[in-house]
Coordinates of C-alpha atoms and ligand atoms in Angstrom, one line a residue:
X72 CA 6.1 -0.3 -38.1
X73 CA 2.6 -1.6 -39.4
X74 CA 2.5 -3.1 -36.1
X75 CA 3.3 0.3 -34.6
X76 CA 0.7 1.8 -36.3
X77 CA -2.0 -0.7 -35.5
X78 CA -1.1 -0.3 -31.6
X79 CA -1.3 3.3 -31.3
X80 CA -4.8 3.3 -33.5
X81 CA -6.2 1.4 -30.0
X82 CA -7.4 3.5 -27.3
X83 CA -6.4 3.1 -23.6
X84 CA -9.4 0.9 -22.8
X85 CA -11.1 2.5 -19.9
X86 CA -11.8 0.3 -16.7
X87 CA -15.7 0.7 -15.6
X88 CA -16.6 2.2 -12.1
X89 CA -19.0 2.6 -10.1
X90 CA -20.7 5.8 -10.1
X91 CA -19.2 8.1 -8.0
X92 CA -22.4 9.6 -6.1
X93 CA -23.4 6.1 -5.7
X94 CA -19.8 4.8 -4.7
X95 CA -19.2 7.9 -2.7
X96 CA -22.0 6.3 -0.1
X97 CA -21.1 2.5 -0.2
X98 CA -17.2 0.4 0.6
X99 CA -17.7 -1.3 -2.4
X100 CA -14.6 -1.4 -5.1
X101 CA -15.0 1.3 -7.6
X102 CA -13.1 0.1 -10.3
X103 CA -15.1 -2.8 -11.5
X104 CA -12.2 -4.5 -13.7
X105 CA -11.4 -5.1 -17.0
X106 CA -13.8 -8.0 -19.6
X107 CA -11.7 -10.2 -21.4
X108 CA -12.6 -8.8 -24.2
X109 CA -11.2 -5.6 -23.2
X110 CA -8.4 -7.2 -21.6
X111 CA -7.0 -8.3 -25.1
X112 CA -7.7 -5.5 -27.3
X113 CA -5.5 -3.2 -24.3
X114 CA -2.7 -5.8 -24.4
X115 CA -3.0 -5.3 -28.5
X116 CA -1.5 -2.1 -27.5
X117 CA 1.9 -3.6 -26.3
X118 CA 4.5 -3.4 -29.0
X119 CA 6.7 -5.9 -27.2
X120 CA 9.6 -3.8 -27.2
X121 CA 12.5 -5.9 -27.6
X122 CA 14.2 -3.6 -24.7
X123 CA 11.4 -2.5 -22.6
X124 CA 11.4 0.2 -20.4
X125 CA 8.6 -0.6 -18.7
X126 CA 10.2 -3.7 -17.5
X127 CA 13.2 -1.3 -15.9
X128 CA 10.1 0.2 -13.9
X129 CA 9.1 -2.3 -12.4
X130 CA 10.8 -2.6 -8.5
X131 CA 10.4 -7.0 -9.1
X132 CA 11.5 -7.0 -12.5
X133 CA 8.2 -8.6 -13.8
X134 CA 8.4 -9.4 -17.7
X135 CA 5.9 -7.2 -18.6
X136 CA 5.8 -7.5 -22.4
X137 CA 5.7 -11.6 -22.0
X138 CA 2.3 -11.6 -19.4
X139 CA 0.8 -9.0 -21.7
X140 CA 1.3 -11.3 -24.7
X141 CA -0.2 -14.3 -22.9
X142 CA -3.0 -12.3 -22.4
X143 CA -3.2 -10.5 -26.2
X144 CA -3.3 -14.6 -27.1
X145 CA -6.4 -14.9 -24.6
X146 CA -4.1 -17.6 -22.6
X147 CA -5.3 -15.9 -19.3
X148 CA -3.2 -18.8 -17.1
X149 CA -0.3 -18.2 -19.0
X150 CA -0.5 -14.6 -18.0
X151 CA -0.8 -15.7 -14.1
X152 CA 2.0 -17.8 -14.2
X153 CA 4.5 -15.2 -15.8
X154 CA 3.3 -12.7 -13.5
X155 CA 4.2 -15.0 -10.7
X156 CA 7.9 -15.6 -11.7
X157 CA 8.5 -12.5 -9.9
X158 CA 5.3 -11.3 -8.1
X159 CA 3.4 -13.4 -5.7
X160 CA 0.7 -10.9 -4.9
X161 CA -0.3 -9.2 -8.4
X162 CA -4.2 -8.9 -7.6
X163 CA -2.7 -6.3 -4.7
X164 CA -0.1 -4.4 -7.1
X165 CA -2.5 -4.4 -9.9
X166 CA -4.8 -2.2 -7.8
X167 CA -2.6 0.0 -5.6
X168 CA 0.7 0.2 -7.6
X169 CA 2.1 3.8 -8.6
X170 CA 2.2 2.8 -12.0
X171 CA 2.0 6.2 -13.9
X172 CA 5.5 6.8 -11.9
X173 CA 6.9 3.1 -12.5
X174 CA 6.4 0.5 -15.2
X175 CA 3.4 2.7 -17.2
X176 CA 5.7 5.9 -16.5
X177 CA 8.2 4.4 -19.2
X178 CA 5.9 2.2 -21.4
X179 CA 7.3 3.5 -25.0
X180 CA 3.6 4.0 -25.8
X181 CA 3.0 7.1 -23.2
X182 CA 5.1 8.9 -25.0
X183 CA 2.6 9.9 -28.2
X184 CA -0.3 7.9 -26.6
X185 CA -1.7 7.1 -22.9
X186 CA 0.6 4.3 -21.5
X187 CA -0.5 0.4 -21.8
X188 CA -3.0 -0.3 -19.0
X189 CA 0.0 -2.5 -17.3
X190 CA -1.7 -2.5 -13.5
X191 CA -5.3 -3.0 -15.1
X192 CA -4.2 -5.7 -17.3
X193 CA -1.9 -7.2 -14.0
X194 CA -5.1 -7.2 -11.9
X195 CA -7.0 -8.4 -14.7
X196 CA -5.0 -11.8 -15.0
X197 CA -5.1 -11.8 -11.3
X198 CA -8.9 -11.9 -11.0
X199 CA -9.2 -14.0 -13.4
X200 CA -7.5 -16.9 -12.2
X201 CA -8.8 -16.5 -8.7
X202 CA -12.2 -16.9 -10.0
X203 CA -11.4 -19.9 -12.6
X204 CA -8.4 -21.5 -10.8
X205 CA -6.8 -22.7 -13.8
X206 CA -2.9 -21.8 -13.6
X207 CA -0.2 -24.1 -12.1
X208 CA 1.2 -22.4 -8.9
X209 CA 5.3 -22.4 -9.2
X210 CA 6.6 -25.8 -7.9
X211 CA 8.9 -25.8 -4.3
X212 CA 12.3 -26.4 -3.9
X213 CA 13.1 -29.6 -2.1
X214 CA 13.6 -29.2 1.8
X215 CA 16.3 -27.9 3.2
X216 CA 15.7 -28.5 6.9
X217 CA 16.5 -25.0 8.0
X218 CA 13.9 -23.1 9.6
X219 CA 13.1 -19.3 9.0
X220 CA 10.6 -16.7 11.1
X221 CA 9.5 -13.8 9.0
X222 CA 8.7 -11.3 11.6
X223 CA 5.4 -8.6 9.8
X224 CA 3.1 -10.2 7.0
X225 CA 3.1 -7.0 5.3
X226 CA 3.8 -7.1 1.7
X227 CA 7.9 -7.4 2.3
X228 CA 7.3 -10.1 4.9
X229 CA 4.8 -11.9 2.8
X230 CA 7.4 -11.8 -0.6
X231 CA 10.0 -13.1 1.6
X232 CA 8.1 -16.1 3.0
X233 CA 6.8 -16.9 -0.8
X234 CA 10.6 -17.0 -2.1
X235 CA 11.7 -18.7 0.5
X236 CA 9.0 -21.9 0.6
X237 CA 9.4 -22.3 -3.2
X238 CA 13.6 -22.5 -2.2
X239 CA 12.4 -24.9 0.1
X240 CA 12.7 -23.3 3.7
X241 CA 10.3 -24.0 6.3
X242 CA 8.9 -20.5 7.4
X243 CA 6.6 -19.4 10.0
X244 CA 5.4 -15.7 10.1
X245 CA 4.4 -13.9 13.1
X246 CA 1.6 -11.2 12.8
X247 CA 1.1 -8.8 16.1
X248 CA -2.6 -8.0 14.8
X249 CA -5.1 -11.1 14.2
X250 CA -5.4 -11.0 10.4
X251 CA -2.6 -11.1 8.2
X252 CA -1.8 -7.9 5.0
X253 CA -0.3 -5.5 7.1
X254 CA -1.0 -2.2 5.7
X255 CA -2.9 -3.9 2.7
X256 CA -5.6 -5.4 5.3
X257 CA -5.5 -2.3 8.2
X258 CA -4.9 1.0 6.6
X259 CA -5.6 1.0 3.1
X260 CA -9.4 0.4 2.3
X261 CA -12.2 -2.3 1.2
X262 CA -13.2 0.4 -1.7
X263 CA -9.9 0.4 -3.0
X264 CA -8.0 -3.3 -1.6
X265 CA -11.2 -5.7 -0.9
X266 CA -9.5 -7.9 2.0
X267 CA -10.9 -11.2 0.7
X268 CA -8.3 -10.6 -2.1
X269 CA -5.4 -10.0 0.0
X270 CA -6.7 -13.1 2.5
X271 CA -6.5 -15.4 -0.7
X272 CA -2.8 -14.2 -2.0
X273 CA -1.7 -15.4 2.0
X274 CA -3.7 -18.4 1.5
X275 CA -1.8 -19.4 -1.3
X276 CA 1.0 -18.7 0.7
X277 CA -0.7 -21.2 3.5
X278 CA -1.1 -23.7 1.1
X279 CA 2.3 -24.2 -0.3
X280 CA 2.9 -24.5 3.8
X281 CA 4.1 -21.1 5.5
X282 CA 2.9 -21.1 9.2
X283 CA 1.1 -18.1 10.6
X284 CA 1.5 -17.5 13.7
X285 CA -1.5 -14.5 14.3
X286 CA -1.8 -12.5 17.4
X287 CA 2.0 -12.7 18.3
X288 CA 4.3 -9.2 18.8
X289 CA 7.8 -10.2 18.6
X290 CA 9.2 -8.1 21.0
X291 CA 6.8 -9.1 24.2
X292 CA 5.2 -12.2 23.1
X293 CA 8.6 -13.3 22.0
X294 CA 11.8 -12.0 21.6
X295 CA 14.0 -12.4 18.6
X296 CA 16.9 -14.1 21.0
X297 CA 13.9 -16.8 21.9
X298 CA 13.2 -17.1 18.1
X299 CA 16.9 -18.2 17.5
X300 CA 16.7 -20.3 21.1
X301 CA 14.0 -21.9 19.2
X302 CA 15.8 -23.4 16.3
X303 CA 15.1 -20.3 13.6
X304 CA 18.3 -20.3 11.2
X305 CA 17.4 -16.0 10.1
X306 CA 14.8 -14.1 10.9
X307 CA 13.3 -11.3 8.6
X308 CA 12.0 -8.1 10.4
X309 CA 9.4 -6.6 8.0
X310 CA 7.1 -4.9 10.6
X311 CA 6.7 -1.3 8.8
X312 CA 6.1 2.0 9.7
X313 CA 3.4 1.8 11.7
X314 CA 3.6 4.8 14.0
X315 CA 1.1 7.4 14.2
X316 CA 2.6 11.0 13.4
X317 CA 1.3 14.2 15.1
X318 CA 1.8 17.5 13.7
X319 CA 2.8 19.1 17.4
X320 CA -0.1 22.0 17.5
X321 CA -2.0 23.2 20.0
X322 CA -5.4 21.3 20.4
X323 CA -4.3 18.0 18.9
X324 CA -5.5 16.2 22.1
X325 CA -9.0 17.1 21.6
X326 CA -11.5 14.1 21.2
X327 CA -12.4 13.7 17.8
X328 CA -9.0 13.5 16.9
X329 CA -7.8 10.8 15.4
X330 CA -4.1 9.9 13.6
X331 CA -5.1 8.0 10.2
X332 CA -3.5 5.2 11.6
X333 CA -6.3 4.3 14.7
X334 CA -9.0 6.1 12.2
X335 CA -8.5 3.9 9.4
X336 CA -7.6 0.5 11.4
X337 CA -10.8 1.2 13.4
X338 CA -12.6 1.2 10.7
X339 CA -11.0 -1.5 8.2
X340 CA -9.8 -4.1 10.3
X341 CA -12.1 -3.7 13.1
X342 CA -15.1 -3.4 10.4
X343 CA -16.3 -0.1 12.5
X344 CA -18.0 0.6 9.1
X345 CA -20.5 -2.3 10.0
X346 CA -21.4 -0.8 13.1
X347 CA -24.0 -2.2 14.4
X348 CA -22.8 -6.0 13.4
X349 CA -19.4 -5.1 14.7
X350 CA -19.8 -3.2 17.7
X351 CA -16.1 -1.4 16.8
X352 CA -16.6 2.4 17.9
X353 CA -15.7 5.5 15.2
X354 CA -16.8 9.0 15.1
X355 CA -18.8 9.7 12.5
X356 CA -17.9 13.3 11.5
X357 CA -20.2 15.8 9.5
X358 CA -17.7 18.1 8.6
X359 CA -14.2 16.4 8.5
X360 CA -10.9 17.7 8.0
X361 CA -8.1 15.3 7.1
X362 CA -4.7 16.8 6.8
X363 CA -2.1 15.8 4.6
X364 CA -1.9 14.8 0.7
X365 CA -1.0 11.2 0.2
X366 CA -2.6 7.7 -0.3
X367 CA -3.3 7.6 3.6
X368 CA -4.9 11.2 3.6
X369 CA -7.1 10.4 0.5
X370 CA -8.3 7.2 1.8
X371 CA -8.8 8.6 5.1
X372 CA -11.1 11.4 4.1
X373 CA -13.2 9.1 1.3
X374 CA -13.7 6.8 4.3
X375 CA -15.5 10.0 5.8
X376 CA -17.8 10.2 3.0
X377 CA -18.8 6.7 3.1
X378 CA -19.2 6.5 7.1
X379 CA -22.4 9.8 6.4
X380 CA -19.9 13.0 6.4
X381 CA -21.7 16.4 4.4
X382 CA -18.5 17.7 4.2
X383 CA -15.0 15.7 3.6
X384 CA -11.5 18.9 3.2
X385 CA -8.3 17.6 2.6
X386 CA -6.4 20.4 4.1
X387 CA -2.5 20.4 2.5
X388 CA 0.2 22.8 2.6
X389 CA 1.2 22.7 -1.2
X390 CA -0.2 22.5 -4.2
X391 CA -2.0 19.4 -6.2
X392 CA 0.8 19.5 -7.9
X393 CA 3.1 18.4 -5.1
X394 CA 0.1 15.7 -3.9
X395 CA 2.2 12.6 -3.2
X396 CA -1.0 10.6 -3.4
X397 CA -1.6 8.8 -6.5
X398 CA -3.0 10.7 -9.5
X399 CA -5.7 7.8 -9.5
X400 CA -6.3 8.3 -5.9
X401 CA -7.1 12.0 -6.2
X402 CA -9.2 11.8 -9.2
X403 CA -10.9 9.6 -7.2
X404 CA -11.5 11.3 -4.0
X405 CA -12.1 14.5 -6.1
X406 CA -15.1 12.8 -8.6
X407 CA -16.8 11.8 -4.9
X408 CA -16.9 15.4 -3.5
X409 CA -13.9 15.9 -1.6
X410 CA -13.2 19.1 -1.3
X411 CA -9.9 20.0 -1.3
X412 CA -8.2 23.0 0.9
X413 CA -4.9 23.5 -1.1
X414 CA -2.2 26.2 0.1
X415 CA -3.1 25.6 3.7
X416 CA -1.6 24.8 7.0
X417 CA -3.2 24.3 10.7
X418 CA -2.3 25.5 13.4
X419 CA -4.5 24.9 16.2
X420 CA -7.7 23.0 17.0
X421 CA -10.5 24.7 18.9
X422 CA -12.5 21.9 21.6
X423 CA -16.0 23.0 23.3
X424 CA -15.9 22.3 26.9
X425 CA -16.2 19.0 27.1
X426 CA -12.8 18.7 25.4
X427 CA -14.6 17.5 22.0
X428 CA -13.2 19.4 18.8
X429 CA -15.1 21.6 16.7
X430 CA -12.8 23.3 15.1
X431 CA -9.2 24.7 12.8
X432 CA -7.4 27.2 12.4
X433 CA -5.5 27.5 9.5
X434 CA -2.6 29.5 7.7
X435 CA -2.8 30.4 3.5
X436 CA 0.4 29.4 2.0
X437 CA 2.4 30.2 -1.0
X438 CA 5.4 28.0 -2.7
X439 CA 8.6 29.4 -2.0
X440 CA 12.0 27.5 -3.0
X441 CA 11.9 23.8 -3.8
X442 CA 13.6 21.2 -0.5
X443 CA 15.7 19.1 0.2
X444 CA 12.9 16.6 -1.2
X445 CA 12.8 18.5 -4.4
X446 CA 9.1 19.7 -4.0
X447 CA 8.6 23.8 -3.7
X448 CA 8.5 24.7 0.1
X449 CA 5.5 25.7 1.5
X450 CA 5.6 29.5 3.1
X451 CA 3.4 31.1 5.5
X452 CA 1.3 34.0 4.1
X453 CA 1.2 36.7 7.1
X454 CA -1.9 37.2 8.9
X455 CA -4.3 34.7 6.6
X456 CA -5.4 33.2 9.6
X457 CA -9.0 31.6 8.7
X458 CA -11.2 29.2 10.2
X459 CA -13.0 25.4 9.4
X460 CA -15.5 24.5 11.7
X461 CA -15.2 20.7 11.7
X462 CA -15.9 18.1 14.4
X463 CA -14.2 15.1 13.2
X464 CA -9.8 16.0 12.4
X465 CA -7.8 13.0 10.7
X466 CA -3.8 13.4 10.7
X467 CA -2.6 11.8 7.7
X468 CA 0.9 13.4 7.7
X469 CA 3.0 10.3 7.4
X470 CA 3.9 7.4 9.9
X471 CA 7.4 6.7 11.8
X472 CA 9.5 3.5 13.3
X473 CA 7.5 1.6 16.2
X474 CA 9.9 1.0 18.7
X475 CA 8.5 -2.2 20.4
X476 CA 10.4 -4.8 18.7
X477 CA 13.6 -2.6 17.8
X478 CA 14.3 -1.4 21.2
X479 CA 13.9 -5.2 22.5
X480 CA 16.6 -7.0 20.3
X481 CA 20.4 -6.1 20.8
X482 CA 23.0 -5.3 18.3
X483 CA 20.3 -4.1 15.9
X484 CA 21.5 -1.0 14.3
X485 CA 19.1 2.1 14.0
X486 CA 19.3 5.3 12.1
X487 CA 18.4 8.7 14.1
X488 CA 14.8 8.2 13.0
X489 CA 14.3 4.5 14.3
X490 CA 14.8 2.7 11.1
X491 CA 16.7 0.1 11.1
X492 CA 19.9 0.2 9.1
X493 CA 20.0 -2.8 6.6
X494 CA 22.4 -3.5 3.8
X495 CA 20.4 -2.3 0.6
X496 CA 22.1 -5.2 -2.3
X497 CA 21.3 -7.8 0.6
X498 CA 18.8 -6.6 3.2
X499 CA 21.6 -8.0 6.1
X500 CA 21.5 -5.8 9.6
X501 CA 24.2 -5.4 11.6
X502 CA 23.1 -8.3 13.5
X503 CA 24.3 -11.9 12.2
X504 CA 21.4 -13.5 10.9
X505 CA 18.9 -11.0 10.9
X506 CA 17.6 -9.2 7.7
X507 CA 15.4 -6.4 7.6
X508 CA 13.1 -4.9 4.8
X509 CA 10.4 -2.4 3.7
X510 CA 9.1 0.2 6.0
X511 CA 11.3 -0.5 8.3
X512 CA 13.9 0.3 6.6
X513 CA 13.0 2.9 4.2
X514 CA 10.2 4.7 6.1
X515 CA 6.7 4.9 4.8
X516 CA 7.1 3.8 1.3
X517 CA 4.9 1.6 -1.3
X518 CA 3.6 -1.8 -1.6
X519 CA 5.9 -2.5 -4.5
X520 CA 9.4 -1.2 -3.1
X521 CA 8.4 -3.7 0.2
X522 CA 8.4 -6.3 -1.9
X523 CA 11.0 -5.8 -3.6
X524 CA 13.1 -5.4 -0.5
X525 CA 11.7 -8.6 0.5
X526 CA 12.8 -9.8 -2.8
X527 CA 16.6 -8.6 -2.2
X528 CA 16.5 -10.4 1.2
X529 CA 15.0 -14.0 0.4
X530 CA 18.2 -14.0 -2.3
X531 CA 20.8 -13.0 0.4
X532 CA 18.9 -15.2 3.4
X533 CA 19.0 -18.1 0.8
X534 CA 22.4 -18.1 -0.1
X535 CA 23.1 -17.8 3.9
X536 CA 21.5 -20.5 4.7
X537 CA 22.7 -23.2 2.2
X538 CA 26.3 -21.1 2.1
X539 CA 27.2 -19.1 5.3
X540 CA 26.8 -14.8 6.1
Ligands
FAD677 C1 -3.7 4.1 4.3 C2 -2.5 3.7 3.5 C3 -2.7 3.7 2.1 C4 -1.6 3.3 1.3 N1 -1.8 3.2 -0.1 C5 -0.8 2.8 -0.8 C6 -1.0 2.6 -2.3 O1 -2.0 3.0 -2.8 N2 0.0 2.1 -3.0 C7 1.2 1.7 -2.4 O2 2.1 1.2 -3.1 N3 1.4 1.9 -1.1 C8 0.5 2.4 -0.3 N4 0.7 2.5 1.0 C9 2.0 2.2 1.6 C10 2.2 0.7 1.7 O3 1.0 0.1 2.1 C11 3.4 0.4 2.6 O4 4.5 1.0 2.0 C12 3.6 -1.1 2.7 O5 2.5 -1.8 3.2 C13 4.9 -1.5 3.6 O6 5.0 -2.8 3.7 P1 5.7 -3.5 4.9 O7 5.7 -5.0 4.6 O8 7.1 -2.9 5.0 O9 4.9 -3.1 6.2 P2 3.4 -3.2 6.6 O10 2.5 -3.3 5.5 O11 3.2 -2.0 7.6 O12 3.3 -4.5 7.5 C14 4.0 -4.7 8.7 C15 3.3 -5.8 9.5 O13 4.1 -6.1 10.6 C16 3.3 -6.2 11.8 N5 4.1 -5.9 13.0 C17 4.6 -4.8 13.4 N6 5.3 -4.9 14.5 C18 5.3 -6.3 14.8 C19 5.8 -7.1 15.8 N7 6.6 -6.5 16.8 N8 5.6 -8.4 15.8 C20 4.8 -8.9 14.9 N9 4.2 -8.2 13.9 C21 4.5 -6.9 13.8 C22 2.2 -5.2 11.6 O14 1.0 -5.5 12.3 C23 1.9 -5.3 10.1 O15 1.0 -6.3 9.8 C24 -0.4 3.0 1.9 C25 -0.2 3.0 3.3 C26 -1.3 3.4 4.1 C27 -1.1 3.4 5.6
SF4_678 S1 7.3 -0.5 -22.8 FE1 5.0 -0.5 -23.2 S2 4.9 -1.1 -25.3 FE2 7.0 -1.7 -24.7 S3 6.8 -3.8 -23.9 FE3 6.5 -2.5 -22.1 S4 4.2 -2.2 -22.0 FE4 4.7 -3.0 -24.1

């Protein structure tokens, strides 16, 4: 109880951030990370529950309470190597993990007190050892001769290859783009994921001896029945929802508008942001509407700001309530100048007449009856037609199944949507030897349920390969 009382007596320490006019205007990180001094008096606030919820959060089952210990003892490497029991990339899910809805969502503190800083203390141990190098990485399994292609090094495709090299598989992973992250290194941005951290977690990956193949789309370059002619035992298909989604309105074909996919790709992976060392073309809006209301949207219209736009609307048909972005995310985006347009639906673009767009017309809404998502339903207010001018439009609505690869390999069963069907206590498709995971499978999702997929199938591909499907 004494103990108890101690805990909740500690504030929530607060990570430092840059200064949101400054940051607002720059692709550095904004949160600047926790000191090690800090770091241990927030991990005083864990109680070590002897059943602890926030464990039962967690989509990999990291032990929370035993990291957060380490850490409380100022045995930083300790911390690392706990984390890495279960999580091979904790510098990326310590930044960009929903963790008010997961492991801090049920942290027995949050409910008199703000929630222990789980994710800040994660990406605190994280940092740490990549800048001091002192924990041991797990050991391998010895060989067992049988050879795996991970198809995506997306965060599923990337968990899978780690579990399977420390069981001792030889893995290669094929990447269609020329860097490997997926998601983590194309669509979400430097302010938020700096890349160099996500290019270190695969180099550890690299060094305990995963092959990368880079530049290769299964599908053309190679097809999944030449991976298998090849000598691959199982092949994991983890290639995501990459997709672009339109909303289907008049004027979408305009120039100037982009899906969030090419917009944010362009200017991530293709550095457009360093323009004129990289020679990658973007527009550079002044008045930019992005529509939609998660992650991709926020980070779409803060990457506005910092490419020189005056004005930066989110433009969403419910209200910040229903935002599926995270509640950091949108804090965030509002503290730089965002301005969002809540209760509000498109429904056409205007273009000058050279085809260029310069402007949206929008509906009010109001929230009728909740969905078969659970959120209220937005409804159309009669005759609130209005008007943005805007010459830059980002559609961040969500992503669906690229067909490339799944249209190219046989027996692979799909849902209506494109998705592939895989068993969800194993990851197994209907096609022997071939597991699938993450986007793929679940539609656009989050970092942390990808790997945990990943996590399901490594298991299941394991057991295959040393005992039979
Ligand atoms: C802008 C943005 C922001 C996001 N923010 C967050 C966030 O803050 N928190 C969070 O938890 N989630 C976030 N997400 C969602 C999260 O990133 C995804 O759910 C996650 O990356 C899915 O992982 P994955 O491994 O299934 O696929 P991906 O990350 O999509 O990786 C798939 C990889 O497969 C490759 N590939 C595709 N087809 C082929 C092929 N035929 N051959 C070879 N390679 C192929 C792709 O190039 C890609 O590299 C965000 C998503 C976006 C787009
Ligand atoms: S639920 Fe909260 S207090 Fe309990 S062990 Fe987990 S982090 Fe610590």
């Amino acid at each position: 109880m004494a103990e108890k009382e101690k805990s909740e007596k500690i504030p929530r320490q607060k990570m430092p951030e840059q200064e949101p006019a400054v940051r607002a205007r720059n692709f550095n990180e904004v949160p600047l990370g926790l000191s090690p001094e800090a770091a241990i008096m927030e991990a005083g606030r864990c109680l070590q529950c002897k059943k602890p919820a926030c464990v039962e959060g967690c989509p990999v089952g990291v032990d929370i309470p035993a990291f957060i210990n380490r850490i409380r003892e100022g045995d930083f490497p300790g911390a690392i190597q706990k984390i890495w029991e279960r999580n091979s990339l904790p510098a990326v899910c310590g930044r960009v993990c929903p963790q008010e809805m997961q492991c801090e969502g049920k942290c027995i503190v949050g409910k008199k007190d703000a929630p222990v800083a789980i994710g800040n203390l994660e990406r605190f141990a994280a940092d740490y050892e990549r800048a001091n190098r002192k924990a041991v990485k797990p050991s391998k399994g010895a060989s067992t001769g049988k050879k795996v292609a991970v198809v995506g090094s997306g965060p599923s495709g990337l968990t899978v290859a780690g579990d399977l090299i420390l069981k001792g598989h030889d893995v290669t992973i094929f990447e269609a783009f020329h860097r490997p992250g997926g998601v983590l290194v194309y669509g979400i941005p430097e302010f938020r994921l700096p890349k160099e951290i996500v290019f270190s977690e695969v180099d550890g990956l690299d060094a305990m001896g995963a092959r990368v193949e880079l530049n290769t789309v299964v599908g053309r370059s190679v097809t999944i029945e030449e991976l298998f002619a090849q000598g691959y035992d199982a092949i994991y298909l983890g290639v995501g929802a990459g997709l672009p989604v339109f909303m289907g309105i008049p004027g979408e074909n305009f120039a100037g508008v982009f899906s969030a996919n090419e917009y944010l790709t362009r200017t991530n992976l293709m550095k457009a942001y360093r323009f004129p060392e990289y020679d990658t073309p973007v527009i550079k809006g002044k008045n930019v509407v992005t529509v939609g209301g998660g992650n991709v949207a926020m980070d779409a219209a803060r990457t506005a700001l910092r490419l020189g736009a005056e004005n930066s609307y989110i433009v969403y048909r419910r209200s910040k309530n229903e935002l599926p972005a995270r509640a950091a995310e949108v804090h965030h985006a509002e503290e730089e100048g965002v301005n969002f347009r809540l209760l509000t639906n498109p429904t056409r673009f205007f273009g000058d007449d050279k085809g260029r767009v310069i402007g949206m017309e929008a509906l009010k809404m109001e929230l009728g009856e909740p969905d078969a998502s659970g959120r209220r339903s937005p409804v159309a207010v009669k005759g609130s037609e209005f008007r943005i001018d805007c010459d830059l439009v980002i559609i961040a609505i969500g992503a669906g199944a690229n067909p490339l690869l799944t249209k190219s390999t046989e027996g692979l069963a799909l849902n209506k949507r494109g998705y592939i069907v895989a068993d969800q206590a194993t990851g197994k498709t209907s096609r022997k030897a071939v597991w699938a995971g993450g986007d793929i499978v679940t539609g656009s999702a989050t970092v942390i349920l990808a790997m945990g997929a990943g996590r399901v199938a490594a298991n299941s591909m394991h057991d295959y390969l040393t005992l039979g499907w």
